[in-house]
Amino acid sequence: MSTVDLFAILRGLPWTVALTLGAFLAGAVLGVPLVAARQSRILPLRFLAMVFIQIVRGIPPILWLFIIFFGLGMSVFPISPFNAALAGLGLIAAANMAEIYRGALASIHFGQWEASSALNLGRWHTLTDVVAPQAFRVALPSAASYLIGLMKETAVASTIGVSELAFQGNQLSQLTFRGLEVFALVGMFYILLSLPVAWLSRVADGYLQAKVAR
Amino acid sequence: MDGAVLHLGSGKPTMTEDDTLAARGVPSAKGQARKPLIKLDRLSKHYGNHTVLDGIDLEVMPGEVLAIIGPSGSGKSTLLRCINYLEPPDGGHVSIGDISLNAAAPAGRSELSTLRRSVGMVFQSFNLFPHMTVLRNVSLAQERVLGRSRKSADERSMQLLKRVGLADKAEQYPGRCSGGQQQRIAIARALALDPEVMLFDEPTSALDPELGLEVLAVMRELAETGMTMIVVTHEMSFAENVSDTVMIMADGKIIEKGPSADVMRNPQQERTKRFLRAVHDR
């Protein structure tokens, strides 16, 4: 395998990284109002959020990309492959992050809410000072492993023509007929990308755990 | 009018010995006319068909220490939690000072906030915030609720931590403290908002006897400073020796209530006798 081949694959790297981070960021941000709606006291809102999450999570990611790129993109509004992938994966990430947040919130002992009420902290400060920081720590490991999962998931974007890692690999293997080497190399890049995420998550978790050791 | 009588009697306009004595159960002609700080009127609470509180009438005077004892499931904790609306009652009235809430109507946020501002609460399981230092635990609500600056809140917190004997723990996290220390921090945290009344929900039940003692010592000191306290407890010696009044509950009703020495040593009701016998026989 030549250096030229290596550079061909490397060209996919920024797209994979951009897609992963973009979709994760969108999901982490949009997941907040989504979990708020999912936990709302207003029944229709709660129901709507629940249905939304179920639908988004119930359809395979590849199908979502087809719906957005070939479905909406060809008929309703023109959209670039990258933007379509970002929108689709961001949507899925939002639903998944909302569920991760929900689990983290549920893990907070009800006594924390009660103590906050008794101290008259009010809903906003209860959330921002007491519940959210604790829930964040609980959500961190799941969020990190979801980020790694999402990074691998971005490979589906190759099906709608985003020139990310898997796409470049596919191109190259068809050009050179050396599929095994090419895809092994592509696989190695995915592993290399996941390592710092796993490491960072472990360090952060260890730090936070040491701080609030019970 | 009430105040005028006090002025003549004692020559002092503020809370006097008389008030404290009256609160300690010493009969006083002036004491009769004083206004209760807390007044519960036909307070009731149901879970489905189950009646937890069955029309509770109760008055607590300023400076009074009331111990509530009784078998589990008698509604003691629920009663306490209804006073600051941690569990909203569904019938009757709750009055604290000048605030009065009608349980039949849903309570507004500002009403609740006013009510809770005058009530401090200590829980069986402490419920300290594990992700904050001890000092932050005590200071947080002072800043958020009373609008104190970080500096003045921390000063007040250090004062209170000193009072409960834990000034040296200020920079620790609660997880590093023993159960007894955590409960004393929780007391400091509640006191930091300058409440008019302190509610204690079985404050020593999660502690071994030795650690319970250090918490009881803090509570005794608090009682001596004239704090109005309502204490749900299984500590009979606290009920007998520290509290002014003891109230026995069973099946959501008040079975018996009176000066602590009378109730504990010479109970009138058969249900009370049975409960106290069971406690003593253990």
Coordinates of C-alpha atoms in Angstrom, one line a residue:
Chain A
M1 CA 0.0 0.0 0.0
S2 CA 1.4 3.4 -1.0
T3 CA 1.4 6.7 0.8
V4 CA -0.9 8.0 -1.9
D5 CA -3.5 5.4 -0.8
L6 CA -3.1 6.5 2.9
F7 CA -3.7 10.1 1.9
A8 CA -6.8 9.2 0.0
I9 CA -8.3 7.6 3.1
L10 CA -7.1 10.5 5.3
R11 CA -9.1 12.8 3.2
G12 CA -12.2 11.2 4.7
L13 CA -11.1 11.8 8.2
P14 CA -12.2 15.5 8.6
W15 CA -15.6 14.6 7.3
T16 CA -16.0 11.8 9.8
V17 CA -14.9 14.0 12.6
A18 CA -17.1 16.9 11.6
L19 CA -20.1 14.7 11.2
T20 CA -19.5 13.0 14.5
L21 CA -18.9 16.2 16.5
G22 CA -21.7 18.1 14.7
A23 CA -24.3 15.4 15.2
F24 CA -23.2 14.8 18.9
L25 CA -23.3 18.5 19.7
A26 CA -26.7 18.9 18.1
G27 CA -27.9 15.9 20.0
A28 CA -26.5 17.0 23.3
V29 CA -28.1 20.5 22.9
L30 CA -31.5 19.4 21.4
G31 CA -31.7 16.5 23.9
V32 CA -32.2 19.0 26.7
P33 CA -35.5 20.5 25.6
L34 CA -36.5 17.1 24.5
V35 CA -36.0 15.5 27.9
A36 CA -37.7 18.6 29.5
A37 CA -40.7 17.9 27.3
R38 CA -40.5 14.2 28.0
Q39 CA -40.6 14.9 31.8
S40 CA -43.1 17.8 31.5
R41 CA -46.2 18.1 33.7
I42 CA -48.2 18.9 30.6
L43 CA -49.5 15.6 29.4
P44 CA -49.8 16.3 25.6
L45 CA -46.3 17.7 25.6
R46 CA -45.0 14.6 27.4
F47 CA -46.9 12.3 25.0
L48 CA -45.6 14.2 21.9
A49 CA -42.0 13.9 23.1
M50 CA -42.4 10.3 23.8
V51 CA -43.8 9.5 20.4
F52 CA -41.1 11.6 18.7
I53 CA -38.3 9.7 20.6
Q54 CA -39.9 6.4 19.8
I55 CA -40.2 7.1 16.1
V56 CA -36.7 8.6 15.7
R57 CA -35.1 5.7 17.5
G58 CA -37.3 3.1 15.9
I59 CA -36.2 3.7 12.3
P60 CA -32.8 2.6 11.2
P61 CA -30.3 5.5 10.7
I62 CA -29.7 4.6 7.1
L63 CA -33.3 4.9 6.4
W64 CA -33.4 8.3 8.0
L65 CA -30.6 9.5 5.8
F66 CA -32.5 8.2 2.7
I67 CA -35.7 9.9 3.9
I68 CA -33.9 13.2 4.3
F69 CA -31.6 13.1 1.3
F70 CA -33.6 11.2 -1.3
G71 CA -37.0 11.9 0.1
L72 CA -37.1 15.5 1.3
G73 CA -33.9 16.5 -0.6
M74 CA -35.2 15.6 -4.0
S75 CA -38.8 16.9 -3.6
V76 CA -39.1 19.5 -0.8
F77 CA -35.8 21.3 -0.4
P78 CA -32.4 20.7 -2.0
I79 CA -29.9 19.6 0.6
S80 CA -26.3 18.6 0.4
P81 CA -25.3 15.0 1.4
F82 CA -23.3 16.3 4.3
N83 CA -26.1 18.5 5.7
A84 CA -28.6 15.7 5.2
A85 CA -26.4 13.3 7.2
L86 CA -25.8 15.9 9.8
A87 CA -29.6 16.5 10.1
G88 CA -30.4 12.8 10.3
L89 CA -27.7 11.8 12.7
G90 CA -28.3 15.0 14.8
L91 CA -32.0 14.0 15.1
I92 CA -31.1 10.5 16.2
A93 CA -28.5 11.8 18.6
A94 CA -31.1 14.2 20.1
A95 CA -33.5 11.3 20.8
N96 CA -30.8 9.1 22.3
M97 CA -29.2 11.9 24.4
A98 CA -32.7 12.7 25.7
E99 CA -33.0 9.1 26.9
I100 CA -29.5 9.2 28.4
Y101 CA -30.5 12.5 30.3
R102 CA -33.7 10.9 31.4
G103 CA -31.9 7.9 32.9
A104 CA -29.4 10.3 34.6
L105 CA -32.2 12.4 36.1
A106 CA -34.0 9.3 37.4
S107 CA -30.9 8.2 39.2
I108 CA -30.9 11.4 41.3
H109 CA -32.2 10.5 44.8
F110 CA -35.7 12.1 45.4
G111 CA -34.2 13.5 48.7
Q112 CA -32.2 15.9 46.6
W113 CA -35.4 17.4 45.2
E114 CA -37.0 17.4 48.6
A115 CA -34.1 19.1 50.3
S116 CA -34.1 21.7 47.5
S117 CA -37.8 22.3 48.0
A118 CA -37.4 22.6 51.7
L119 CA -34.7 25.1 51.2
N120 CA -37.0 27.0 48.9
L121 CA -34.4 27.0 46.0
G122 CA -37.1 27.1 43.3
R123 CA -37.2 25.0 40.2
W124 CA -34.5 26.8 38.3
H125 CA -31.8 26.7 41.0
T126 CA -32.8 23.2 42.0
L127 CA -32.1 22.2 38.5
T128 CA -28.9 24.2 37.8
D129 CA -27.3 24.0 41.2
V130 CA -28.4 20.6 42.5
V131 CA -29.8 18.2 40.0
A132 CA -28.0 19.0 36.7
P133 CA -24.4 18.8 38.0
Q134 CA -25.1 15.4 39.6
A135 CA -27.0 14.1 36.6
F136 CA -24.2 15.3 34.3
R137 CA -21.7 13.0 36.2
V138 CA -24.1 10.1 35.9
A139 CA -24.7 10.8 32.2
L140 CA -21.1 11.2 31.3
P141 CA -20.0 7.5 30.8
S142 CA -23.2 6.7 28.8
A143 CA -22.8 9.8 26.7
A144 CA -19.1 9.0 26.0
S145 CA -19.9 5.5 24.8
Y146 CA -22.8 6.9 22.8
L147 CA -20.3 9.3 21.2
I148 CA -18.1 6.4 20.1
G149 CA -21.2 4.6 18.8
L150 CA -22.2 7.6 16.9
M151 CA -18.7 8.0 15.4
K152 CA -19.0 4.5 13.9
E153 CA -22.6 5.2 12.8
T154 CA -21.4 8.1 10.6
A155 CA -20.2 5.5 8.2
V156 CA -23.8 5.3 6.9
A157 CA -23.3 8.8 5.5
S158 CA -21.2 7.1 2.7
T159 CA -24.5 5.7 1.3
I160 CA -25.7 9.2 0.4
G161 CA -22.3 10.3 -0.9
V162 CA -20.6 12.0 2.0
S163 CA -16.9 11.5 1.4
E164 CA -16.0 10.4 4.9
L165 CA -13.7 7.5 6.0
A166 CA -15.9 4.6 4.8
F167 CA -16.7 6.3 1.6
Q168 CA -13.0 6.9 0.8
G169 CA -12.2 3.4 1.7
N170 CA -14.9 2.1 -0.6
Q171 CA -13.6 4.2 -3.4
L172 CA -10.1 3.2 -2.9
S173 CA -10.8 -0.5 -2.7
Q174 CA -12.7 -0.4 -6.0
L175 CA -9.8 1.5 -7.5
T176 CA -7.1 -0.8 -6.3
F177 CA -8.8 -4.1 -5.7
R178 CA -7.1 -4.4 -2.4
G179 CA -10.2 -4.4 -0.2
L180 CA -8.7 -6.2 2.8
E181 CA -5.8 -3.8 3.3
V182 CA -7.8 -0.7 2.6
F183 CA -10.7 -1.6 4.9
A184 CA -8.3 -2.7 7.7
L185 CA -6.7 0.7 7.5
V186 CA -10.1 2.4 7.6
G187 CA -11.0 0.3 10.6
M188 CA -7.8 1.4 12.3
F189 CA -8.7 5.0 11.8
Y190 CA -12.0 4.5 13.5
I191 CA -10.3 2.8 16.4
L192 CA -7.8 5.6 16.7
L193 CA -10.6 8.1 16.8
S194 CA -12.4 6.3 19.6
L195 CA -9.4 6.0 21.8
P196 CA -9.2 9.6 23.0
V197 CA -12.9 9.7 23.7
A198 CA -12.8 6.6 25.9
W199 CA -9.7 7.9 27.6
L200 CA -11.2 11.4 28.2
S201 CA -14.4 9.9 29.6
R202 CA -12.5 7.7 32.0
V203 CA -10.3 10.6 33.2
A204 CA -13.3 12.9 33.7
D205 CA -15.3 10.2 35.5
G206 CA -12.4 9.4 37.8
Y207 CA -12.0 13.1 38.6
L208 CA -15.7 13.7 39.3
Q209 CA -16.0 10.5 41.3
A210 CA -13.0 11.3 43.5
K211 CA -14.6 14.7 44.2
V212 CA -17.9 13.4 45.5
A213 CA -16.7 10.1 46.9
R214 CA -19.4 8.8 49.3
Chain B
M1 CA -52.9 44.2 73.2
D2 CA -51.1 41.1 73.9
G3 CA -47.9 43.0 73.6
A4 CA -49.1 45.8 75.9
V5 CA -49.7 43.3 78.7
L6 CA -46.2 42.0 78.3
H7 CA -44.8 45.5 78.5
L8 CA -46.5 46.1 81.8
G9 CA -45.5 42.8 83.2
S10 CA -41.9 42.7 82.3
G11 CA -40.9 46.2 81.3
K12 CA -39.3 44.8 78.2
P13 CA -40.8 45.0 74.7
T14 CA -39.1 41.9 73.3
M15 CA -39.5 38.2 73.9
T16 CA -39.0 37.8 77.6
E17 CA -38.5 35.1 80.2
D18 CA -42.3 34.9 80.4
D19 CA -42.6 33.8 76.8
T20 CA -40.0 31.2 77.2
L21 CA -41.4 29.9 80.5
A22 CA -44.8 29.7 79.0
A23 CA -43.4 27.8 76.1
R24 CA -41.7 25.5 78.5
G25 CA -45.1 24.6 79.8
V26 CA -45.0 26.7 82.9
P27 CA -48.5 28.2 83.4
S28 CA -48.7 31.9 83.1
A29 CA -51.7 34.2 82.9
K30 CA -50.0 36.1 80.1
G31 CA -49.0 33.0 78.3
Q32 CA -52.7 32.2 77.7
A33 CA -53.2 35.2 75.4
R34 CA -50.2 34.6 73.2
K35 CA -50.7 33.7 69.5
P36 CA -49.5 30.3 68.3
L37 CA -46.8 30.4 65.6
I38 CA -48.2 27.4 63.9
K39 CA -51.8 26.5 63.6
L40 CA -53.2 23.5 61.8
D41 CA -56.9 23.4 61.3
R42 CA -58.7 20.1 60.4
L43 CA -55.7 19.1 58.3
S44 CA -56.2 16.0 56.3
K45 CA -54.3 13.9 53.7
H46 CA -55.4 10.9 51.7
Y47 CA -53.6 8.4 49.5
G48 CA -56.4 7.0 47.4
N49 CA -58.8 5.5 49.8
H50 CA -56.3 5.5 52.6
T51 CA -56.5 8.3 55.1
V52 CA -53.1 9.3 56.4
L53 CA -54.1 12.4 58.3
D54 CA -57.6 12.5 59.7
G55 CA -58.4 16.1 60.6
I56 CA -55.5 17.2 62.6
D57 CA -55.9 20.3 64.8
L58 CA -52.6 21.6 66.3
E59 CA -51.2 24.7 67.8
V60 CA -47.5 25.3 68.4
M61 CA -46.4 28.4 70.4
P62 CA -43.3 30.4 69.6
G63 CA -40.3 28.8 71.3
E64 CA -42.2 25.6 71.9
V65 CA -40.5 22.2 71.3
L66 CA -43.0 19.6 70.3
A67 CA -42.1 16.0 70.0
I68 CA -44.3 13.7 67.9
I69 CA -44.1 10.0 68.7
G70 CA -46.1 7.0 67.7
P71 CA -46.0 3.8 65.7
S72 CA -44.8 3.7 62.1
G73 CA -47.6 4.5 59.6
S74 CA -49.4 6.7 62.1
G75 CA -48.9 9.8 59.9
K76 CA -46.2 11.5 61.9
S77 CA -43.9 12.2 59.0
T78 CA -46.7 13.0 56.7
L79 CA -48.0 15.6 59.2
L80 CA -44.5 17.2 59.3
R81 CA -44.2 17.2 55.5
C82 CA -47.6 18.7 55.1
I83 CA -46.6 21.7 57.3
N84 CA -44.1 22.9 54.7
Y85 CA -46.1 21.5 51.8
L86 CA -43.5 18.9 50.8
E87 CA -46.6 16.9 50.5
P88 CA -49.6 19.2 49.9
P89 CA -52.4 18.4 52.3
D90 CA -55.8 17.9 50.7
G91 CA -58.1 19.4 53.4
G92 CA -57.9 22.0 56.1
H93 CA -55.6 25.0 56.8
V94 CA -51.9 25.5 57.5
S95 CA -51.0 28.8 59.2
I96 CA -47.5 29.9 60.1
G97 CA -47.2 33.3 61.5
D98 CA -49.1 35.6 59.2
I99 CA -49.3 33.1 56.3
S100 CA -52.3 30.9 56.0
L101 CA -52.9 28.3 53.2
N102 CA -56.1 26.7 52.4
A103 CA -55.4 23.1 51.5
A104 CA -58.6 22.8 49.4
A105 CA -57.2 25.3 46.9
P106 CA -54.0 24.7 44.9
A107 CA -51.2 26.7 46.5
G108 CA -49.5 29.4 44.3
R109 CA -45.8 29.4 43.9
S110 CA -45.3 32.7 45.8
E111 CA -47.5 31.5 48.7
L112 CA -45.5 28.3 48.9
S113 CA -42.3 30.3 48.8
T114 CA -43.4 32.5 51.7
L115 CA -44.4 29.6 53.7
R116 CA -41.2 27.6 53.2
R117 CA -39.1 30.6 53.9
S118 CA -40.1 30.5 57.5
V119 CA -39.7 26.7 57.9
G120 CA -36.4 24.8 58.1
M121 CA -36.4 21.1 57.6
V122 CA -34.0 18.3 58.6
F123 CA -34.5 14.8 57.0
Q124 CA -33.8 11.3 58.2
S125 CA -31.4 10.7 55.3
F126 CA -29.7 14.2 55.6
N127 CA -30.0 14.9 51.9
L128 CA -26.9 17.0 51.7
F129 CA -25.8 17.9 48.2
P130 CA -22.9 15.4 47.6
H131 CA -21.3 17.4 44.8
M132 CA -20.7 20.5 46.9
T133 CA -18.3 21.2 49.8
V134 CA -19.9 21.4 53.3
L135 CA -19.5 25.2 53.1
R136 CA -21.3 25.4 49.8
N137 CA -24.1 23.2 51.1
V138 CA -24.7 25.7 53.9
S139 CA -24.2 28.8 51.7
L140 CA -26.0 27.9 48.5
A141 CA -29.6 28.7 49.6
Q142 CA -28.5 31.8 51.4
E143 CA -27.2 33.2 48.1
R144 CA -30.0 31.9 45.9
V145 CA -33.0 32.5 48.3
L146 CA -32.0 35.3 50.6
G147 CA -29.8 37.1 48.0
R148 CA -26.8 37.3 50.3
S149 CA -23.3 37.8 48.8
R150 CA -21.0 34.8 48.6
K151 CA -18.8 36.5 51.3
S152 CA -21.6 37.2 53.8
A153 CA -23.2 33.8 53.2
D154 CA -19.9 32.1 53.8
E155 CA -19.4 34.1 57.0
R156 CA -22.8 33.1 58.3
S157 CA -22.2 29.5 57.3
M158 CA -18.9 29.4 59.2
Q159 CA -20.7 30.7 62.2
L160 CA -23.3 28.0 62.0
L161 CA -20.7 25.3 61.3
K162 CA -18.8 26.4 64.4
R163 CA -22.0 26.2 66.4
V164 CA -22.6 22.6 65.4
G165 CA -18.9 21.8 66.0
L166 CA -17.9 21.3 62.3
A167 CA -16.0 24.4 61.3
D168 CA -13.0 22.2 60.4
K169 CA -15.1 20.2 57.8
A170 CA -16.0 23.3 55.8
E171 CA -13.9 22.4 52.7
Q172 CA -14.6 18.7 52.8
Y173 CA -17.3 16.9 50.7
P174 CA -20.2 15.5 52.7
G175 CA -19.2 12.0 51.6
R176 CA -16.1 12.3 53.8
C177 CA -18.2 13.0 56.9
S178 CA -19.9 10.6 59.3
G179 CA -23.6 10.3 59.5
G180 CA -23.8 12.3 62.7
Q181 CA -21.6 15.0 61.1
Q182 CA -23.8 15.1 58.0
Q183 CA -26.9 15.5 60.0
R184 CA -25.3 18.4 62.0
I185 CA -24.4 20.0 58.7
A186 CA -28.0 19.6 57.5
I187 CA -29.1 21.4 60.6
A188 CA -26.7 24.2 59.9
R189 CA -27.9 24.3 56.3
A190 CA -31.5 24.7 57.5
L191 CA -30.7 27.3 60.1
A192 CA -28.8 29.4 57.6
L193 CA -32.1 30.6 56.2
D194 CA -33.1 32.0 59.6
P195 CA -36.3 30.0 59.8
E196 CA -39.0 30.7 62.4
V197 CA -39.6 27.0 63.0
M198 CA -37.5 23.9 62.5
L199 CA -39.0 20.6 61.5
F200 CA -37.1 17.4 62.2
D201 CA -38.1 14.2 60.5
E202 CA -36.6 11.3 62.6
P203 CA -33.2 13.0 62.5
T204 CA -31.4 10.3 64.4
S205 CA -33.1 7.2 63.0
A206 CA -30.4 6.5 60.4
L207 CA -27.6 6.9 62.9
D208 CA -26.1 4.5 65.4
P209 CA -26.7 5.5 69.0
E210 CA -23.4 7.3 69.5
L211 CA -23.7 9.4 66.4
G212 CA -27.3 10.1 67.3
L213 CA -26.2 11.6 70.6
E214 CA -24.1 14.3 68.9
V215 CA -27.1 15.3 66.8
L216 CA -29.4 15.3 69.8
A217 CA -26.9 17.5 71.7
V218 CA -27.1 20.1 68.9
M219 CA -30.9 19.9 68.9
R220 CA -30.9 20.4 72.7
E221 CA -28.7 23.4 72.4
L222 CA -31.1 24.7 69.6
A223 CA -34.1 24.2 71.9
E224 CA -32.4 26.1 74.7
T225 CA -31.9 29.2 72.4
G226 CA -35.7 29.4 72.0
M227 CA -36.1 27.9 68.5
T228 CA -39.6 26.6 67.8
M229 CA -39.2 22.9 66.9
I230 CA -41.4 20.1 65.8
V231 CA -39.6 16.8 66.1
V232 CA -40.8 13.4 64.8
T233 CA -38.7 11.0 66.8
H234 CA -38.3 7.6 68.3
E235 CA -35.9 9.0 70.9
M236 CA -38.0 8.8 74.1
S237 CA -35.4 10.6 76.2
F238 CA -35.5 13.6 73.9
A239 CA -39.3 13.6 74.0
E240 CA -39.3 13.4 77.8
N241 CA -36.4 15.7 78.7
V242 CA -35.9 18.2 75.9
S243 CA -39.3 18.8 74.4
D244 CA -42.0 20.9 76.1
T245 CA -44.9 19.1 74.6
V246 CA -45.4 15.5 73.5
M247 CA -48.0 14.4 71.0
I248 CA -48.8 10.8 70.3
M249 CA -50.2 9.9 66.9
A250 CA -51.9 6.7 65.7
D251 CA -53.9 6.0 62.5
G252 CA -53.7 9.6 61.3
K253 CA -55.1 11.0 64.6
I254 CA -53.7 12.7 67.6
I255 CA -54.3 10.3 70.5
E256 CA -52.9 12.4 73.2
K257 CA -51.0 15.6 73.7
G258 CA -49.7 17.5 76.7
P259 CA -46.7 18.7 78.6
S260 CA -44.0 16.1 78.0
A261 CA -43.5 15.0 81.6
D262 CA -47.3 14.3 82.0
V263 CA -47.6 12.4 78.7
M264 CA -44.5 10.3 79.1
R265 CA -44.8 9.4 82.8
N266 CA -48.6 9.4 83.2
P267 CA -50.3 8.8 79.9
Q268 CA -54.1 8.9 80.0
Q269 CA -55.0 7.0 76.8
E270 CA -54.9 3.2 76.6
R271 CA -53.3 3.5 73.1
T272 CA -50.6 5.7 74.5
K273 CA -49.9 3.4 77.4
R274 CA -49.6 0.4 75.0
F275 CA -47.2 2.3 72.7
L276 CA -45.0 3.5 75.6
R277 CA -45.0 0.0 77.2
A278 CA -43.8 -1.4 73.9
V279 CA -41.0 1.2 73.7
H280 CA -39.9 0.6 77.2
D281 CA -40.0 -3.2 77.0
R282 CA -37.5 -3.2 74.1

